[in-house]
Each structure stands twice: as structure tokens, then as C-alpha cells.
């Protein structure tokens, strides 16, 4: 009888342990699924803002035929993917994955090298156009504005999951939202130089990260 009781107790413990493991697995997977859903909703909101506020770029029909259109999108997507991965992992209690960060750093290095090369080759008038205050301000403002739906949804839905590293979580959320917004913004903005995209698209994504860190820290 004692032997049977021991077997029964072990079986109950095993089932409970398996249940807890499944529960932990479900909780670990939940942030990524929620973030994916938020990304879809935020991306659709950004697209609607493009259609009804900013309008599509005038060369939208021919732009996809040029390699830089996709290179620019790959740059912003890599930044957003690093933010997504870091955000999801931080919410699960772990550190950001080095792979996603490395990919984003490589993309930034490619645009940094390309930007420096362009700056050395561009005519003075063309180089000056990359630093027009109106163009810079418009780019930064529009990227942040397009990112707000994703950022606010992310912080509102998920901020209760991680309280100890609120600033880092908010920064990751902002990079995710900014990368997504900058990718959509390419449907409106016709700029096609490494220098402009690297500095001001990247700057817009960084601003989103800083905004996310500040918002999440203040509301934690």
C-alpha cells in the first residue's frame, strides 16, 4: 500500500510539474504573440496615416524596382526586429538576444559606411540637401507620429509584465515601434541616400526608443 501511495504521489508531482512547465511555456510565448498582434495593429494604423495624412510618394509605382527601396526597408526592419526581440525577451525575464542586435548593428554599419562614402562624393549643394532643417524635422516628426500607435499599445498592454527594468523595456518597445513606423514611412518619403536614411530614419527610431524609455519609466 505504501508503495502504491508513493507511486501515486510521484505521478501527481510529475503531472503538477508538467502543468507548471506548460504554464511557464505559455507565459513565455505570450509576450511574443501579443507583440506580433500589436505590430500588425500598429502597422495598419501607420498605413492608414500614410494614406489619409501623408499620402504615398509620387513614384510609388516605380520605386520598388530600385534596389535602394528594399535596402532602406531592410535597414529599418532590422532595427524594428531587434527592438521586437529585445522587448519580448525582457518581458520573459531574460536578456536581449545577441543575434538580433548583431544584425541591427551590421545594418547600421552598412549605412554608416555608405553615408560617409556618399558624403565624400556628393556635390556641395546635394550634400547640403541632406541637412535641410525642414527635411530633418519632417522625417523625425513623421516617424515618431507613425510609431505612436504601436508604442502606446505595447506599453499599455505589456508594461505590467516587467517592472524592474522599465526603462530598458520601454526603450526596446520604442525601437520596435520606431523601426516598424520607419519601414512604413518609406512608402511616403522618397529620399534614397545612405546618408539621409542612416542619419534621420535611424534618428527617428532612436527618438522613439528614448520616448518609450521615458514613458515607461514615468508610468512604472
Coordinates of C-alpha atoms in Angstrom, one line a residue:
X1 CA 0.0 0.0 0.0
X2 CA 2.8 2.4 0.9
X3 CA 4.5 1.5 -2.5
X4 CA 1.2 2.4 -4.3
X5 CA 0.9 5.6 -2.4
X6 CA 4.4 6.6 -3.3
X7 CA 3.7 5.9 -7.0
X8 CA 0.5 7.9 -6.8
X9 CA 2.4 10.8 -5.1
X10 CA 5.1 10.8 -7.7
X11 CA 2.6 10.7 -10.5
X12 CA 0.8 13.7 -9.0
X13 CA 4.0 15.6 -8.6
X14 CA 5.0 14.8 -12.2
X15 CA 1.7 16.0 -13.5
X16 CA 1.8 19.2 -11.5
X17 CA 5.4 19.8 -12.6
X18 CA 4.4 19.3 -16.2
X19 CA 1.5 21.6 -15.8
X20 CA 3.7 24.3 -14.3
X21 CA 6.2 23.8 -17.1
X22 CA 3.4 24.2 -19.7
X23 CA 2.2 27.2 -17.9
X24 CA 5.6 28.8 -17.9
X25 CA 6.0 27.9 -21.5
X26 CA 2.6 29.5 -22.3
X27 CA 3.5 32.7 -20.4
X28 CA 6.9 32.8 -22.1
X29 CA 5.4 32.6 -25.5
X30 CA 2.6 35.1 -24.7
X31 CA 4.6 38.3 -25.0
X32 CA 5.9 37.5 -28.5
X33 CA 2.4 36.7 -29.7
X34 CA 0.9 39.8 -28.2
X35 CA 3.7 41.9 -29.7
X36 CA 3.1 40.4 -33.1
X37 CA -0.6 41.2 -32.8
X38 CA 0.3 44.7 -31.7
X39 CA 2.7 45.1 -34.5
X40 CA 0.0 44.2 -37.0
X41 CA -2.4 46.6 -35.5
X42 CA 0.2 49.4 -35.2
X43 CA 1.4 48.7 -38.8
X44 CA -2.1 49.0 -40.1
X45 CA -2.6 52.3 -38.2
X46 CA 0.6 53.7 -39.7
X47 CA -0.5 52.7 -43.2
X48 CA -3.8 54.5 -42.6
X49 CA -1.9 57.6 -41.5
X50 CA 0.2 57.3 -44.7
X51 CA -2.9 57.0 -46.9
X52 CA -5.1 59.7 -45.2
X53 CA -2.5 62.1 -43.8
X54 CA 0.9 62.0 -45.5
X55 CA 0.0 60.4 -48.8
X56 CA 2.1 57.9 -50.8
X57 CA 5.3 59.0 -52.5
X58 CA 4.8 60.2 -56.1
X59 CA 7.0 57.5 -57.6
X60 CA 5.4 54.6 -55.6
X61 CA 4.7 52.6 -58.7
X62 CA 8.3 52.6 -59.9
X63 CA 10.1 52.8 -56.6
X64 CA 10.0 49.0 -55.8
X65 CA 12.1 48.4 -58.9
X66 CA 15.0 50.2 -57.4
X67 CA 17.2 48.2 -55.0
X68 CA 17.6 51.0 -52.5
X69 CA 13.9 50.9 -51.8
X70 CA 14.3 47.4 -50.4
X71 CA 17.7 48.2 -48.8
X72 CA 16.1 51.1 -46.9
X73 CA 13.3 48.9 -45.7
X74 CA 15.7 46.1 -44.7
X75 CA 17.6 48.7 -42.6
X76 CA 14.5 49.9 -40.7
X77 CA 13.1 46.4 -40.4
X78 CA 16.3 45.1 -38.8
X79 CA 16.1 47.9 -36.2
X80 CA 12.4 47.1 -35.5
X81 CA 13.2 43.3 -35.3
X82 CA 16.0 44.0 -32.7
X83 CA 13.5 46.0 -30.7
X84 CA 10.8 43.3 -31.0
X85 CA 13.2 40.6 -29.9
X86 CA 14.6 42.6 -27.1
X87 CA 11.2 43.6 -25.8
X88 CA 9.8 40.1 -25.9
X89 CA 12.8 38.6 -24.2
X90 CA 12.9 41.3 -21.5
X91 CA 9.2 40.7 -20.8
X92 CA 10.1 37.0 -20.3
X93 CA 12.8 37.9 -17.8
X94 CA 15.8 37.2 -20.0
X95 CA 18.4 39.3 -21.7
X96 CA 18.0 40.5 -25.3
X97 CA 19.3 38.0 -27.9
X98 CA 22.8 39.0 -29.3
X99 CA 21.8 37.7 -32.8
X100 CA 19.1 40.3 -33.4
X101 CA 21.3 43.1 -32.0
X102 CA 24.2 42.0 -34.2
X103 CA 22.0 42.1 -37.3
X104 CA 20.9 45.6 -36.5
X105 CA 24.4 46.7 -35.8
X106 CA 25.6 45.3 -39.1
X107 CA 22.8 47.2 -40.9
X108 CA 23.8 50.4 -39.1
X109 CA 27.4 49.9 -40.1
X110 CA 26.4 49.4 -43.7
X111 CA 24.5 52.6 -43.8
X112 CA 27.3 54.4 -41.8
X113 CA 29.9 53.4 -44.4
X114 CA 27.6 54.1 -47.3
X115 CA 26.8 57.5 -45.8
X116 CA 30.4 58.5 -45.3
X117 CA 31.2 57.4 -48.9
X118 CA 28.3 59.4 -50.2
X119 CA 29.3 62.5 -48.2
X120 CA 32.7 62.4 -49.8
X121 CA 31.3 62.1 -53.3
X122 CA 28.2 64.3 -53.3
X123 CA 28.3 67.8 -54.7
X124 CA 28.1 70.5 -52.0
X125 CA 24.5 71.5 -53.0
X126 CA 23.4 67.9 -52.9
X127 CA 25.2 67.3 -49.6
X128 CA 23.5 70.4 -48.1
X129 CA 20.1 69.0 -49.0
X130 CA 20.7 66.0 -46.7
X131 CA 20.8 68.5 -43.8
X132 CA 17.9 70.8 -44.5
X133 CA 16.2 71.5 -41.2
X134 CA 12.7 71.2 -42.8
X135 CA 13.5 67.8 -44.2
X136 CA 15.1 66.6 -41.0
X137 CA 12.3 67.9 -38.8
X138 CA 9.7 66.4 -41.0
X139 CA 11.3 63.0 -41.1
X140 CA 11.9 62.8 -37.3
X141 CA 8.4 64.0 -36.5
X142 CA 6.7 61.7 -39.0
X143 CA 8.5 58.6 -37.9
X144 CA 7.6 59.3 -34.2
X145 CA 4.0 60.1 -35.1
X146 CA 3.6 56.9 -37.1
X147 CA 5.2 54.9 -34.2
X148 CA 2.9 56.3 -31.5
X149 CA 0.0 53.7 -32.1
X150 CA 2.4 50.8 -31.8
X151 CA 4.3 52.2 -28.9
X152 CA 1.3 53.2 -26.8
X153 CA -0.4 49.8 -27.5
X154 CA 2.8 48.0 -26.5
X155 CA 3.4 49.9 -23.3
X156 CA -0.3 49.8 -22.3
X157 CA -0.8 46.1 -22.9
X158 CA 2.5 44.7 -21.6
X159 CA 4.1 47.1 -19.1
X160 CA 2.7 45.1 -16.1
X161 CA 4.8 42.1 -17.1
X162 CA 8.2 43.7 -16.3
X163 CA 8.6 46.3 -13.6
X164 CA 12.3 46.1 -12.6
X165 CA 13.8 47.2 -16.0
X166 CA 11.0 49.6 -17.1
X167 CA 13.3 52.0 -18.9
X168 CA 15.1 49.2 -20.9
X169 CA 11.7 47.6 -21.7
X170 CA 10.3 50.9 -22.8
X171 CA 13.4 51.6 -24.9
X172 CA 13.1 48.2 -26.7
X173 CA 9.4 48.9 -27.2
X174 CA 10.2 52.3 -28.8
X175 CA 12.8 50.8 -31.1
X176 CA 10.3 48.1 -32.2
X177 CA 7.6 50.8 -32.8
X178 CA 10.1 53.1 -34.5
X179 CA 11.5 50.5 -36.8
X180 CA 8.0 49.5 -37.9
X181 CA 7.0 53.1 -38.4
X182 CA 10.2 54.0 -40.4
X183 CA 9.5 51.0 -42.6
X184 CA 6.0 52.2 -43.4
X185 CA 7.3 55.8 -43.7
X186 CA 9.4 54.7 -46.7
X187 CA 6.1 54.4 -48.7
X188 CA 5.8 58.2 -48.3
X189 CA 9.4 59.5 -48.2
X190 CA 11.3 59.4 -51.5
X191 CA 14.8 60.1 -50.0
X192 CA 17.2 57.5 -51.4
X193 CA 20.6 58.1 -49.9
X194 CA 22.5 56.2 -47.3
X195 CA 23.4 59.5 -45.6
X196 CA 19.8 60.7 -45.1
X197 CA 18.3 57.4 -44.3
X198 CA 21.0 56.4 -41.9
X199 CA 21.0 59.6 -40.0
X200 CA 17.4 60.7 -39.9
X201 CA 15.5 57.4 -40.2
X202 CA 17.8 56.0 -37.7
X203 CA 17.5 59.1 -35.6
X204 CA 13.7 58.8 -35.7
X205 CA 13.9 55.2 -34.5
X206 CA 16.3 56.3 -31.7
X207 CA 13.9 59.1 -30.6
X208 CA 11.1 56.5 -30.4
X209 CA 13.3 54.4 -28.2
X210 CA 14.1 57.3 -25.9
X211 CA 10.4 58.2 -25.8
X212 CA 9.4 54.7 -24.9
X213 CA 12.0 54.5 -22.1
X214 CA 10.8 57.8 -20.6
X215 CA 7.1 57.0 -20.8
X216 CA 7.5 53.5 -19.4
X217 CA 9.8 54.8 -16.6
X218 CA 7.4 57.5 -15.6
X219 CA 4.4 55.3 -15.6
X220 CA 6.0 52.2 -13.9

